Coordinates of C-alpha atoms in Angstrom, one line a residue:
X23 CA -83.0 16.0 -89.1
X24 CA -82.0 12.4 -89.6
X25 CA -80.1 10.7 -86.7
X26 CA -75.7 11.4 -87.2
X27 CA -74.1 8.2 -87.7
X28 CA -70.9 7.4 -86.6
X29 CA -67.7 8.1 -89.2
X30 CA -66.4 4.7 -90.2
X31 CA -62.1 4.7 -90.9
X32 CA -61.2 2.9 -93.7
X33 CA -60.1 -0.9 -92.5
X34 CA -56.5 -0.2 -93.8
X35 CA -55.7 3.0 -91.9
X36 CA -54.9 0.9 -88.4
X37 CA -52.5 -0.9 -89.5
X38 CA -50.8 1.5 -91.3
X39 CA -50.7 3.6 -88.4
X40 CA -49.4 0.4 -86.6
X41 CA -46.7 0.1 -89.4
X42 CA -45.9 3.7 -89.5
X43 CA -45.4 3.6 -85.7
X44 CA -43.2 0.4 -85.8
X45 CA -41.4 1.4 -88.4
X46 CA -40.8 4.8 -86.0
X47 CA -39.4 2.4 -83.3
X48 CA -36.5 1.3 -85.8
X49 CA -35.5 5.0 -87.1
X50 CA -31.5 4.9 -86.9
X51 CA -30.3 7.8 -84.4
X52 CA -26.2 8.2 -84.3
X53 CA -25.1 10.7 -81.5
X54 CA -21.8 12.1 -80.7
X55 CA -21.1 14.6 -78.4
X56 CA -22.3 17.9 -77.8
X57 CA -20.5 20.7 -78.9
X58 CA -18.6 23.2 -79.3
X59 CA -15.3 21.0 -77.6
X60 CA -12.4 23.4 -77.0
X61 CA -9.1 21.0 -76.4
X62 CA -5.4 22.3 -76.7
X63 CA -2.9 21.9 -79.0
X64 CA -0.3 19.0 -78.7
X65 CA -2.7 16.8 -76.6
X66 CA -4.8 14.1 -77.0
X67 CA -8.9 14.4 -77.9
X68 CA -11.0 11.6 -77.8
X69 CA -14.8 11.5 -79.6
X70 CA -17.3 9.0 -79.1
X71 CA -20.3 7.8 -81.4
X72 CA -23.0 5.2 -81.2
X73 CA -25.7 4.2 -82.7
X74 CA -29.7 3.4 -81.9
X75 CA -32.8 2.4 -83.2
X76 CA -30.9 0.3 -86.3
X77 CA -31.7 -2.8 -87.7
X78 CA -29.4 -5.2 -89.1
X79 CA -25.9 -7.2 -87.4
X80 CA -25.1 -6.2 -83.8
X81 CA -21.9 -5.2 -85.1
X82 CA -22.2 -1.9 -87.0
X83 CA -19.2 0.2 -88.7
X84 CA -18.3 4.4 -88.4
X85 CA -16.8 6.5 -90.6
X86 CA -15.3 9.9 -89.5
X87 CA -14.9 13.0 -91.6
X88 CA -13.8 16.3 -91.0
X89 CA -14.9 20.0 -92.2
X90 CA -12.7 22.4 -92.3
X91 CA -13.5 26.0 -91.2
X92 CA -12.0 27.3 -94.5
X93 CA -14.1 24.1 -96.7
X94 CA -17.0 23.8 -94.7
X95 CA -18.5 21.4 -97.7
X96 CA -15.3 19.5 -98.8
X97 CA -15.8 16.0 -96.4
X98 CA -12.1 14.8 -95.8
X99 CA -12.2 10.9 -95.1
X100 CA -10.2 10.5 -91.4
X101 CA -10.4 6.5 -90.6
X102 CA -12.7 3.7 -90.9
X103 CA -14.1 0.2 -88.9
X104 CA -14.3 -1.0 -92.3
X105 CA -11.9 0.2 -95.2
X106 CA -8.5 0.4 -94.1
X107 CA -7.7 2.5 -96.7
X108 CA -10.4 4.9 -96.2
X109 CA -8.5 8.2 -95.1
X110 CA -7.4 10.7 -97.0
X111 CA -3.8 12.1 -97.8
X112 CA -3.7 14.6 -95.1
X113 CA -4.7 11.7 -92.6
X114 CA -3.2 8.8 -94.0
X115 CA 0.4 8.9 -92.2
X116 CA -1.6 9.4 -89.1
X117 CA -3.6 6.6 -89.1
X118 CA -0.7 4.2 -90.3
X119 CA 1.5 5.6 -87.0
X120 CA -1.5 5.5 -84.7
X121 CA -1.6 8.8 -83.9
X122 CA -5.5 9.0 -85.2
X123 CA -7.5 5.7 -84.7
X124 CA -11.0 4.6 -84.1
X125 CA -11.5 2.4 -81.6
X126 CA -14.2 0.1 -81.1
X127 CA -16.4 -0.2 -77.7
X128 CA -18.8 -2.2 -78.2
X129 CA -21.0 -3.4 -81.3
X130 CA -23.1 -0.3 -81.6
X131 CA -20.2 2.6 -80.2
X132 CA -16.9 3.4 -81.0
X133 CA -14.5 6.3 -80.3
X134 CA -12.2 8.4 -82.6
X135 CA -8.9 9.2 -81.0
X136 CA -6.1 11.7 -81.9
X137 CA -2.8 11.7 -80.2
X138 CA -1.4 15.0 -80.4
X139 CA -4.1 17.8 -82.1
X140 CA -3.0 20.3 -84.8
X141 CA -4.1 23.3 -84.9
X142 CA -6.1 22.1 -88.4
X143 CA -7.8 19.2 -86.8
X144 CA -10.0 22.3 -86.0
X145 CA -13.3 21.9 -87.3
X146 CA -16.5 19.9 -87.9
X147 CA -16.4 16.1 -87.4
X148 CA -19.2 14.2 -89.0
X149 CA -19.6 10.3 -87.8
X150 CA -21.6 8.5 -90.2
X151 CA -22.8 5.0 -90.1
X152 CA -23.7 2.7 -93.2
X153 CA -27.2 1.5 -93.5
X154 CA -27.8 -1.7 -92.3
X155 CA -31.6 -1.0 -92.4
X156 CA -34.5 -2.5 -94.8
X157 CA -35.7 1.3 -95.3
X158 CA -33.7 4.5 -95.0
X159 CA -35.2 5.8 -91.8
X160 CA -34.0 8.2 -89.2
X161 CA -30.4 9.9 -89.4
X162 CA -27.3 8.1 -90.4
X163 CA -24.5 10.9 -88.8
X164 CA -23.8 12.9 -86.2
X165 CA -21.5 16.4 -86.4
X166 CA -19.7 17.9 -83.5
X167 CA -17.6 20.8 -83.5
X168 CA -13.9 20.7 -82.1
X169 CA -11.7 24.0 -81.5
X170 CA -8.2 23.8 -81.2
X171 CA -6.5 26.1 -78.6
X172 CA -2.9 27.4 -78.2
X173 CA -1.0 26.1 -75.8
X174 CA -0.5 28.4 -73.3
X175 CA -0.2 26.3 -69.7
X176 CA 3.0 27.4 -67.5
X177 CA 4.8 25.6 -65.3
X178 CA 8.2 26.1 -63.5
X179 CA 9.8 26.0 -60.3
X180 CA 9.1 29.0 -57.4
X181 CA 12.1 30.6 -55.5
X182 CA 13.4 28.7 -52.1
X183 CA 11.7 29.6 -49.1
X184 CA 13.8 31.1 -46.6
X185 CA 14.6 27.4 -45.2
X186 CA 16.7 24.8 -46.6
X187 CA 20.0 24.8 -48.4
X188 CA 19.5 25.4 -52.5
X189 CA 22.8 24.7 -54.9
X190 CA 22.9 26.6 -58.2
X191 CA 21.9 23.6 -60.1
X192 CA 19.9 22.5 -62.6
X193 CA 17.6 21.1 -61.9
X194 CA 18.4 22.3 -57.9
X195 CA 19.4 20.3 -55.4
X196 CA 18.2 20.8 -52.1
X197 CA 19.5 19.5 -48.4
X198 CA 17.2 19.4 -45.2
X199 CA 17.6 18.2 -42.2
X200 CA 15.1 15.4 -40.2
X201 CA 12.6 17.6 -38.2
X202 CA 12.9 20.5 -40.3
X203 CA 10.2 22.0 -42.7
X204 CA 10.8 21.0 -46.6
X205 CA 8.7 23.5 -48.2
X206 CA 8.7 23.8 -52.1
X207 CA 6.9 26.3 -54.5
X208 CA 5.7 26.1 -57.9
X209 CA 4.3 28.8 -60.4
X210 CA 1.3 27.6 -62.7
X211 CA -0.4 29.9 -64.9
X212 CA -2.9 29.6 -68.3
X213 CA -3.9 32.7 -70.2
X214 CA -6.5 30.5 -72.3
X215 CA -9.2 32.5 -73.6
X216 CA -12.0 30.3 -72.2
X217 CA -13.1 29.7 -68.9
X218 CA -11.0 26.6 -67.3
X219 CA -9.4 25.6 -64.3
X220 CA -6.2 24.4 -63.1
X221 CA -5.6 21.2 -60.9
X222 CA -2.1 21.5 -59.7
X223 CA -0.1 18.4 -57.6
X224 CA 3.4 18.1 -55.8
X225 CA 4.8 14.7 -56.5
X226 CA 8.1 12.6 -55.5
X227 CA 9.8 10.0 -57.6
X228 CA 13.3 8.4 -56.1
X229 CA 16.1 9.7 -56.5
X230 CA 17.5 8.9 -60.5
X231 CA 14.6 7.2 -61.8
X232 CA 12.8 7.8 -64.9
X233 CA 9.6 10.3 -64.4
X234 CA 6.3 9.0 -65.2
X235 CA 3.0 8.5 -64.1
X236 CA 3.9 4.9 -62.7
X237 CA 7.0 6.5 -60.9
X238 CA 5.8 9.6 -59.7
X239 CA 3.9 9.0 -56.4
X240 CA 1.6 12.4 -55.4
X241 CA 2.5 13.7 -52.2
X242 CA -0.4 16.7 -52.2
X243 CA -2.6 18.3 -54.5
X244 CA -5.5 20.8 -55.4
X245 CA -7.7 20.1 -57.8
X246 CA -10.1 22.0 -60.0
X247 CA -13.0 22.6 -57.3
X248 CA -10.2 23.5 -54.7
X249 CA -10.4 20.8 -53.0
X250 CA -6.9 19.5 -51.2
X251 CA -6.2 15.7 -51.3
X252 CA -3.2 13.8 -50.5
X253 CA -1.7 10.6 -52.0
X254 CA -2.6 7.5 -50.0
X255 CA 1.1 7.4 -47.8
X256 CA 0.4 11.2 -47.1
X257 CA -3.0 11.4 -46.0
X258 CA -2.6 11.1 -42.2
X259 CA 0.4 13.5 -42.4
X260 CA -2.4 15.9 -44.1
X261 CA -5.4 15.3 -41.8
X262 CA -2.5 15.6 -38.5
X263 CA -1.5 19.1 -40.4
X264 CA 2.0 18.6 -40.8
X265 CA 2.2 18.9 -44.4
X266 CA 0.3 21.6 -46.2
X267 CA -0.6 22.9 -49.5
X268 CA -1.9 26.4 -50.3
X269 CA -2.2 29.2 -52.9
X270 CA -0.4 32.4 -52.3
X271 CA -1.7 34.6 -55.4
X272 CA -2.8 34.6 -58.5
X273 CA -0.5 31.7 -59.9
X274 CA 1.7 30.5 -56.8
X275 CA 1.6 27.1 -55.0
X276 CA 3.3 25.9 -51.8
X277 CA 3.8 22.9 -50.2
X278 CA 5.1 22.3 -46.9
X279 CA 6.0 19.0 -45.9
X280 CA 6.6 19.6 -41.9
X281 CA 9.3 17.0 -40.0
X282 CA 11.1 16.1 -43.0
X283 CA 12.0 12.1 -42.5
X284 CA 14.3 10.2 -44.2
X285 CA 12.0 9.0 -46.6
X286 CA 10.9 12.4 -48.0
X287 CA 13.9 12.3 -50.0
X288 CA 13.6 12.0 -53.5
X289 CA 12.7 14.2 -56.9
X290 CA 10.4 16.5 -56.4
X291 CA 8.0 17.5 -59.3
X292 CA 5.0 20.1 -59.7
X293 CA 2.7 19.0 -62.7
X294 CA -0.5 21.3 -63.8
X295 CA -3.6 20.0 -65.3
X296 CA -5.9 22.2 -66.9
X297 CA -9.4 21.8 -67.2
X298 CA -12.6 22.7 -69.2
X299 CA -16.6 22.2 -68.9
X300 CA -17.7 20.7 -71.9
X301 CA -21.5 21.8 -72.4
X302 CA -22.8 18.6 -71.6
X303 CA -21.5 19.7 -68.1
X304 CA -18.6 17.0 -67.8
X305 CA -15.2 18.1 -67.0
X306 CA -12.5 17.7 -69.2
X307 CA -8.8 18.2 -69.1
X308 CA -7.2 19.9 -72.3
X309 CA -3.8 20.3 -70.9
X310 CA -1.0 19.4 -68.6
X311 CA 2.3 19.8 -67.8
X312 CA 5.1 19.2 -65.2
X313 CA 8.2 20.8 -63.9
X314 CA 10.8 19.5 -62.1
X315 CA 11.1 21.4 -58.8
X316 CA 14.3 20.1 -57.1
X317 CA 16.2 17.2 -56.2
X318 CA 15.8 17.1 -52.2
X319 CA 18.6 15.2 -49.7
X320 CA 17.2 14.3 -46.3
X321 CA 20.2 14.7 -43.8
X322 CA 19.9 12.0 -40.9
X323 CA 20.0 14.8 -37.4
X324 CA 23.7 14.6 -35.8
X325 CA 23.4 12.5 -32.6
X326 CA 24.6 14.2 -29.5
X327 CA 23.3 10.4 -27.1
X328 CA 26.6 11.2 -24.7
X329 CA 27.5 14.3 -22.6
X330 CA 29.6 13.7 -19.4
X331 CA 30.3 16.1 -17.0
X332 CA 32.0 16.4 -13.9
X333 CA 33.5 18.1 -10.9
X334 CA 37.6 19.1 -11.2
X335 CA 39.5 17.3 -8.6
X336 CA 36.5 15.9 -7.1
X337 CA 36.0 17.7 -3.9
X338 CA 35.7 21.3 -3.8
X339 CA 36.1 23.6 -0.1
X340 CA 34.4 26.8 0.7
X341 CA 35.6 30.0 -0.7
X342 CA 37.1 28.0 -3.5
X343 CA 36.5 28.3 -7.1
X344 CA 34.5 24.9 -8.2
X345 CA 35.5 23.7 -11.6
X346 CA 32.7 21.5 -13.7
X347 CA 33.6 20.5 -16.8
X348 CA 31.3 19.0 -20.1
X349 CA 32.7 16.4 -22.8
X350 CA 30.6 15.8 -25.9
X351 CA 30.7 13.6 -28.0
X352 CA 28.9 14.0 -32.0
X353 CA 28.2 11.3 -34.7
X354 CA 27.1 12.5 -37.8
X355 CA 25.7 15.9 -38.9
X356 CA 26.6 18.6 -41.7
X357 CA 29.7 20.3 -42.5
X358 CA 29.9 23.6 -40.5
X359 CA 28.0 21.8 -37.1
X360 CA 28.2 24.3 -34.3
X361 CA 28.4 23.5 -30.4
X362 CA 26.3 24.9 -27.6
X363 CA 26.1 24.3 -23.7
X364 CA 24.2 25.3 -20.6
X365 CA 24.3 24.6 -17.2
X366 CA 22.1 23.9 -14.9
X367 CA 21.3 23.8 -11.6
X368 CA 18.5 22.0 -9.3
X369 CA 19.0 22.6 -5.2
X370 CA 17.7 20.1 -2.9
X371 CA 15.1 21.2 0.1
X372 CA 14.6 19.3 3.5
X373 CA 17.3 16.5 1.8
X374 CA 15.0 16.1 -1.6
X375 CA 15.3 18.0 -4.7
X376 CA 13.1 20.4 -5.4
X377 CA 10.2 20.4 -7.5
X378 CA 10.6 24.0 -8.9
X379 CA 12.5 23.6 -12.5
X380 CA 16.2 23.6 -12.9
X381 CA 17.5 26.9 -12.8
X382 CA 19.9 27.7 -15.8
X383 CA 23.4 28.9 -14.4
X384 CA 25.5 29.9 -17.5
X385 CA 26.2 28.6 -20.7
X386 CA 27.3 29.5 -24.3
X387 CA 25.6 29.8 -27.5
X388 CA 26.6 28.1 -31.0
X389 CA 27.6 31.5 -32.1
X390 CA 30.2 31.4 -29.2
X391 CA 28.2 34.1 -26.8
X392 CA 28.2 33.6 -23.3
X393 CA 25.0 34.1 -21.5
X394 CA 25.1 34.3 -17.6
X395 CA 21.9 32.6 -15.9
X396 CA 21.0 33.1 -12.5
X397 CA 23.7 31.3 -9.7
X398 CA 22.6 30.2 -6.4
X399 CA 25.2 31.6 -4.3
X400 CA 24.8 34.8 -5.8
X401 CA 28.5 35.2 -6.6
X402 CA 30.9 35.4 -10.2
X403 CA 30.5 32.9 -12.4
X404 CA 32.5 32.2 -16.1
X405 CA 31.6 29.7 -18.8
X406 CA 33.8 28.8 -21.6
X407 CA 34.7 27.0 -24.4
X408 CA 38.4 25.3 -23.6
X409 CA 38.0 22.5 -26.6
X410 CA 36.0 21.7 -29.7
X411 CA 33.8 19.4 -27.8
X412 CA 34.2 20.4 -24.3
X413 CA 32.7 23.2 -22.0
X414 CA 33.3 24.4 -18.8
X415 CA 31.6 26.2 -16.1
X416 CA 33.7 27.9 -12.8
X417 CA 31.7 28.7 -9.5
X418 CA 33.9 31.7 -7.7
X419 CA 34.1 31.9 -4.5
X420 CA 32.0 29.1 -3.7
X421 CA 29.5 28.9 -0.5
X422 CA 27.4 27.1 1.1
X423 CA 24.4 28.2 -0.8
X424 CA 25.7 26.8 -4.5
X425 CA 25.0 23.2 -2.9
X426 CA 23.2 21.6 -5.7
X427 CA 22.8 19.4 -8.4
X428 CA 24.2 20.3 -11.6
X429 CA 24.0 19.2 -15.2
X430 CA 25.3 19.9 -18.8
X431 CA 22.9 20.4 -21.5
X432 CA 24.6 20.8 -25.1
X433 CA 23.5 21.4 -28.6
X434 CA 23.9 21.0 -31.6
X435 CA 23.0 23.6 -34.6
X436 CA 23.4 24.0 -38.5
X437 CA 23.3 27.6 -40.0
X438 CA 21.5 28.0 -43.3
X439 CA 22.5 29.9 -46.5
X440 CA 20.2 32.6 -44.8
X441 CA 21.9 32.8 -42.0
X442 CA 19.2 31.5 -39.6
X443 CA 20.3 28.8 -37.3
X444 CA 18.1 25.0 -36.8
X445 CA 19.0 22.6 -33.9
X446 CA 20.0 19.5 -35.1
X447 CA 20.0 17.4 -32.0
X448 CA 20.4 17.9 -28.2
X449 CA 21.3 15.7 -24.9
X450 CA 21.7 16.2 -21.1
X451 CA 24.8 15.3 -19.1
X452 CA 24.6 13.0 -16.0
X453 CA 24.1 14.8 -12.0
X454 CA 27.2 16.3 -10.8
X455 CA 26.9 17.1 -6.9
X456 CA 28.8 19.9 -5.5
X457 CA 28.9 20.0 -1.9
X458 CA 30.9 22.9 -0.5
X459 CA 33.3 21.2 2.3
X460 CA 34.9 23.0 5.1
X461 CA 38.7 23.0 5.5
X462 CA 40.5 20.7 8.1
X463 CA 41.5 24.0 10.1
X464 CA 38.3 25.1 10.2
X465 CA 36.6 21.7 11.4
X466 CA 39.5 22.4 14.5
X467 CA 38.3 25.7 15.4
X468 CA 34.4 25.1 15.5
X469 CA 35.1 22.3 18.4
X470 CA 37.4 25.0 20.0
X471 CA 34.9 27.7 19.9
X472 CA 32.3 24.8 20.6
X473 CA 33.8 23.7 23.9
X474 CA 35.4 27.5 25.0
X475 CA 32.0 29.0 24.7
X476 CA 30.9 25.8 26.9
X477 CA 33.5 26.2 29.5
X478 CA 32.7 30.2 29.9
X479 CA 29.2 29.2 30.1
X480 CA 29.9 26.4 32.7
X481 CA 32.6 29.0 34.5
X482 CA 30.1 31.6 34.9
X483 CA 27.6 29.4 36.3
X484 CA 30.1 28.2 38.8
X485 CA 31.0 31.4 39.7
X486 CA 27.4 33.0 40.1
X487 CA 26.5 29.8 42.5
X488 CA 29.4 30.3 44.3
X489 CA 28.8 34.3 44.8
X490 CA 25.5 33.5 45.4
X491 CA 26.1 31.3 48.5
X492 CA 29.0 33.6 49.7
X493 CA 26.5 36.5 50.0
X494 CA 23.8 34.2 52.0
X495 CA 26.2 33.9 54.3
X496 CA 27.2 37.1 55.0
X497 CA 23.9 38.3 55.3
X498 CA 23.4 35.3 57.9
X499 CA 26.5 36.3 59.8

């Protein structure tokens, strides 16, 4: 067998494989999207294209065209880089308002943009870019599909929590008090037929201004992956738990803003985002809305800073009834403010007062019910109102044990639409000292009991030395 020789290519095949894989380098691609994209009716959509591998200007031009469902082969012209009067009828009043527009990015990409979807900007949407090549290589369009959904997000205003004082406006007005809890709810539901999720935020504008995004500062919110964040002036009220934000059901938020502060007054509004995974595994939101929850007045706390009590008449005497009495003075506060005071009592041991908390006496509630403490004596004691702004306590039959010093404490409170009641502000009265004195008549007979019990002491001593020496005698004699 004769020796195999090696097979020779022909001396053009290498460099038409060369050419054929250069020319592969420069095949045009355009790519939009992947799809299907579900988006909701009434909001905007945007779609980007570019293109790759072209030859030709840096500066390349898109044309968009949609399917229909019911023509899937009738092309209708939506808006060009190039031809201004490129759209068709049924696009044409859109593009001259704005509402549908391509928008350039760069050279090479671009993005289509509608406004405010109808539900027959449903279908296929075809981006196609001219040849700028030397040979028609690779693909010149791109098709993505875009669904239209109803519009089916909910938003409104919850029922009032059981705190804080709710007019039958619209929208409500609301009044809390410093210190209190502002709480708010807000319902948010979506009965979309595709899987999504809702992002839903409490936020505050100031009190008349126009809503919007520049306006409305976040207080708290929870977005799609549950996640609770607050807007920047709230974050260390979040992270120090006074203000809160939780679910309670299927489609009910609640925020609660503890230790209302002047500030915290404003417009309160709930908005609710909704949002979809697009295949490509971006998230994308197809819908939001907002609801104004209530208009919320933060009530500066009634100051109660004086409270001045005394002793009647100054000096009070065993077995006597001692009469303290409690002035207060309010500035500020609600309609409606209510009253209370308690006295108190703290004794002194070895000349010092003791260590072991005041004791409370008597006193009497906002609601004008008297409650009796504990009294050091042990004997009767009253408490009563006798003015709008002044209290009293009496000490019957006073002894030696109700030594002690005493103090007022008073109250303020504000009763809610549910009845509860909320202290509003509270101060403590100067010391008042009552000593119980001895009368003049009795200071007289201690010094004659005193010196009679002396001289019967000093008589009989006499007297027994005297005996005694009288019988030594006798006993002598």
């Amino acid at each position: 067998m004769g020796a195999l020789r090696p097979t020779l290519l022909p001396p053009s095949l290498p460099l038409l494989l060369l050419l054929m894989l250069g020319m592969g380098c420069w095949a045009r691609e355009v790519l939009v999207p992947e799809g299907p994209l579900y988006r909701v009716a009434g909001t905007a959509v945007s779609i980007s294209c570019n293109v790759t591998g072209y030859e030709g200007p840096a500066q390349q031009n898109f044309e968009w065209f949609l399917y229909r469902p019911e023509a899937p082969d009738t092309a209708l012209g939506i808006v060009s880089t190039k031809d201004t009067q490129f759209s068709y009828a049924v696009f044409k009043s859109r593009v001259v308002a704005g509402e549908v527009q391509v928008q350039r990015l760069q050279g090479d990409a671009v993005v289509l943009k509608i406004a405010r979807l109808q539900a027959q900007d449903a279908g296929i949407y075809e981006c196609h870019t001219p040849s700028t090549d030397t040979r028609y290589l690779g693909s010149y369009s791109g098709k993505v599909e875009l669904r239209v959904l109803p519009d089916v997000l909910q938003v409104s205003a919850a029922p009032p929590g059981p705190r804080g004082r709710q007019a039958p406006t619209s929208p409500p007005r609301m009044t809390v008090h410093e210190g209190q809890e502002l709480a708010l709810g807000c319902l948010a539901r979506t009965s979309t037929q595709k899987h999504t999720h809702l992002a839903v935020s409490f936020g505050r504008s100031v009190p008349e201004a126009p809503v919007g995004r520049s306006t409305l500062q976040e207080v708290v919110g929870i977005r799609s992956d549950l996640a609770v964040e607050a807007g920047a002036p709230y974050a260390e009220r979040l992270a120090a738990g006074e203000l809160r934000l939780g679910k309670e059901g299927t489609d009910r938020y609640r925020m609660v803003v503890g230790g209302a502060q002047a500030g915290d007054a404003g417009t309160y509004h709930c908005t609710a985002a909704e949002w979809i995974q697009d295949p490509d595994g971006s998230w994308a939101q197809i819908a939001e809305k907002r609801a104004v929850l209530a208009h919320v007045d933060v009530q500066t706390l009634c100051v109660v800073l004086e409270a001045v009590a005394w002793l009647a008449g100054g000096t009070v005497y065993r077995g006597e009834t001692a009469s303290l009495l409690c002035n207060i003075s309010v500035r500020g506060g609600p309609p409606g403010l209510r009253l209370a005071a308690s006295w108190w009592v703290e004794r002194p041991e070895d000349g010092e007062l003791s260590s072991v908390p005041a004791q409370l006496v008597g006193g009497v509630g906002q609601d004008g019910v008297a409650e009796l403490g504990v009294r050091p004596g042990g004997g009767p004691v009253s408490v009563e109102l006798v003015g709008p702004r002044s209290h009293r306590l009496r000490l019957h039959s006073l002894g030696p044990e109700d030594e002690g010093v005493y103090h007022c404490a008073p109250s303020a409170w504000v009763q809610h639409a549910d009845y509860s009641w909320y202290q509003a502000g509270s101060a403590r009265s100067g010391p008042v000292t009552v000593y119980p004195y001895m009368h003049a008549l009795d200071t007289l007979f201690v010094p004659l009991l005193v010196g009679t019990g002396v001289a019967l002491v000093t008589g009989a001593t006499v007297l027994g030395t005297i005996t005694c020496c009288f019988m030594k005698r006798l006993r002598k004699r």
